[in-house]
Amino acid sequence: MDVFVIEGGRKLAGTLRVNGSKNAALPLLAASLLTDDPVILRDVPDLSDIRNMHRLLGELGVAIESERENNIPTTRLRVVDETEHHARYDIVRTMRASICVLGPMLAKRGQARVSMPGGCAIGQRPVDLHLRGLEALGAIITLEGGDIVARVPQSGRLIGDTVFLGGPFGSTVLGTANVMSAATLAQGTTTIECAACEPEIVDLANMLIGMGAKITGAGSPRITIEGVETLSSIDHCVIPDRIEAGTFMCAAAITNSTLTLTNCPLDAMMSATDRLEAIGVHIDPAHQGTAIDPLRQTCIVSGSESLRPVQITTQPHPGFPTDLQAQFMALLCLAAGNSVITEKIFPERFLHVAELTRMGASIHRHGTTAVISGVKALTGAPVMASDLRASAGLVLAALAARGTTVINRVYHIDRGYEQLEHRLGSVGASIQRLSEDAVAELGLMSE
Ligand code: EPU
């Protein structure tokens, strides 16, 4: 297993391009199952989660080719064999987002068998809302040997209906993706009430509309889908990753540096930029030319000598994203005063607290709330990455810490940030990827 060795205290300067969004790309890739025609997706990031999705789709009969066109990664997908319909435990256990294939496969192939995703480091993460939504469209669903087994009703197609997707923590992003994708090929009209409003859902709807689906209301809590007989080919560019952009903004802020971000989805990041401004970070959109795509802007992010404490509550979009909670907690460790973070999406998503504490942070957790008392400095230490975003928080803390931090298990980071060490290195960070053996030889403690 690789580790990151980070020397803290370096100023950053330069330009980073925000890559295509992992969480948009995963359901878009799965949507290729909905058509017999070729699908082209541009700006799909090269991440381990994406490679796992390629592997899964390959097993489900999708031929996939990836290449770079004009330096943008381009993925070509085409279904060549529809006989397989089993997403095996082997793959699903490596990536929960495998559940994205359930709706498309059920709607197009009439049946789907998907291993039930287990718990993960950030909490229990049930899929009851996905199943309830598909059942409302007539799917017959059973659980067999740990697999979700779903098939369409005798009529041979799913049947449109009104579906309520609200749960105890709000809507469900991938549940909305599953039901919306399945409903495109259903007979009649489906209305999703309490739909997730995330930009990734809008991106999926835009791709499906480009394929011939009839969808209105994506981005609002009510999405209406009028079913069609078939969907056809599409050439679609994935939206930039708002979580990667927010992580880079925190990198500028925690090192009191100035970074330029290109391909930045500022329009989808208001809650994050609002909190950064409150902390004292400046974000200036660089308006060039006339036609600005609000999801692909250039902006200059400048840190500040003194960071102000703030309150943050994670919420469904357009509220503050849970996927930036750990990164903001790392930043607030160095604010001048007490900050409060309340986690309302994944109540157990606090594994980074203990690791940040190892670096000198002062954080007290009470249930779903953490009180962060700012300290003057963090100190490098060996720490353990536990999940993707917690690990990103540790990288940020390490960039600002005095001395050397060794972050173990960086495979978590590779799930969601492409070549993070090279990209942060290109703007001045001292960050090296080493094997555990190399770390042992150098005498840097790794466990
Ligand atoms: N929930 C249920 N029942 C369900 C589904 C969800 O109770 O059937 C609960 C969850 O336990 C959670 C809340 O609803 O408390 C929201 O979960 P959601 O279903 O929206 O999460 P998800 O779709 O599985 C996506 C992202 C996550 C991100 C969440 C919330 C992908 C691949 N994953 O997960 O991203 O945290 O939405 O925004 O899109 C990450 O990138 O690090 C990551 C974890």
Coordinates of N, CA, C and O in Angstrom, one line a residue, residues 12 62 77 89 93 96 98 168 197 200 241 265 286 297 308 321 329 341 347 375 386-389 398 436:
L12 N 1.7 27.7 -1.9 CA 1.3 27.2 -3.2 C 1.1 28.4 -4.1 O 0.7 29.5 -3.7
V62 N -20.5 -4.4 -21.8 CA -20.2 -3.1 -22.5 C -18.8 -3.0 -22.9 O -17.9 -3.3 -22.1
L77 N -18.3 4.0 -25.1 CA -18.9 2.8 -24.5 C -20.0 2.3 -25.5 O -20.7 3.1 -26.2
Y89 N -20.7 -9.4 -6.1 CA -20.2 -8.9 -4.8 C -18.7 -8.5 -4.9 O -18.3 -7.4 -4.4
R93 N -18.4 -4.7 -3.7 CA -17.8 -4.5 -2.4 C -16.6 -3.5 -2.5 O -16.3 -2.8 -1.5
R96 N -19.4 1.1 -3.7 CA -20.8 1.1 -3.5 C -21.6 1.7 -4.7 O -22.8 1.3 -4.9
S98 N -21.6 1.0 -7.5 CA -22.0 -0.1 -8.4 C -23.6 -0.2 -8.5 O -24.1 -0.7 -9.5
P168 N -35.0 9.6 6.1 CA -34.7 10.3 7.3 C -33.6 11.4 7.1 O -33.5 12.3 7.9
C197 N -31.5 17.2 -5.6 CA -31.3 18.4 -6.5 C -29.9 18.6 -6.9 O -29.5 19.6 -7.4
E200 N -25.1 16.8 -10.1 CA -24.8 15.5 -10.7 C -26.1 14.9 -11.3 O -26.0 14.2 -12.3
D241 N -15.8 18.7 -11.2 CA -16.0 18.1 -9.9 C -16.0 19.2 -8.8 O -15.0 19.8 -8.5
P265 N -16.7 24.7 -11.3 CA -18.1 24.8 -11.3 C -18.7 25.7 -10.3 O -19.5 25.3 -9.4
A286 N -12.7 35.1 -12.7 CA -12.0 35.9 -13.7 C -12.8 35.9 -15.0 O -12.8 34.9 -15.7
Q297 N -15.9 27.9 -14.9 CA -15.4 29.2 -14.8 C -13.9 29.1 -14.4 O -13.4 28.1 -14.0
R308 N -11.2 33.2 10.0 CA -12.3 33.4 11.0 C -13.1 32.1 11.3 O -13.3 31.3 10.3
P321 N -22.2 20.7 1.1 CA -22.0 19.2 0.9 C -21.3 18.5 1.9 O -20.2 18.9 2.4
M329 N -13.2 21.0 8.0 CA -12.8 20.9 9.4 C -11.3 21.0 9.5 O -10.8 21.7 10.4
I341 N -19.3 22.4 13.4 CA -19.7 21.6 12.2 C -20.7 20.6 12.6 O -20.5 19.8 13.5
P347 N -24.3 10.8 9.8 CA -24.1 11.2 11.1 C -22.8 10.6 11.7 O -22.3 11.1 12.7
V375 N -6.3 26.2 16.6 CA -5.0 26.2 17.3 C -4.0 27.1 16.4 O -4.3 27.3 15.2
S386 N -9.0 7.1 6.2 CA -10.0 6.1 6.5 C -11.1 6.1 5.4 O -11.7 5.0 5.1
D387 N -11.4 7.2 4.8 CA -12.3 7.2 3.6 C -11.8 8.3 2.8 O -11.0 9.1 3.2
L388 N -12.4 8.4 1.6 CA -11.9 9.4 0.6 C -11.8 10.8 1.1 O -10.8 11.4 1.0
R389 N -12.9 11.3 1.6 CA -12.9 12.8 1.9 C -12.1 13.0 3.2 O -11.5 14.1 3.4
A398 N -1.9 18.4 6.4 CA -0.5 18.2 6.3 C 0.2 19.3 5.5 O 1.4 19.6 5.8
E436 N 5.1 1.5 1.1 CA 5.3 1.3 2.6 C 6.7 0.8 2.9 O 7.4 1.2 3.8

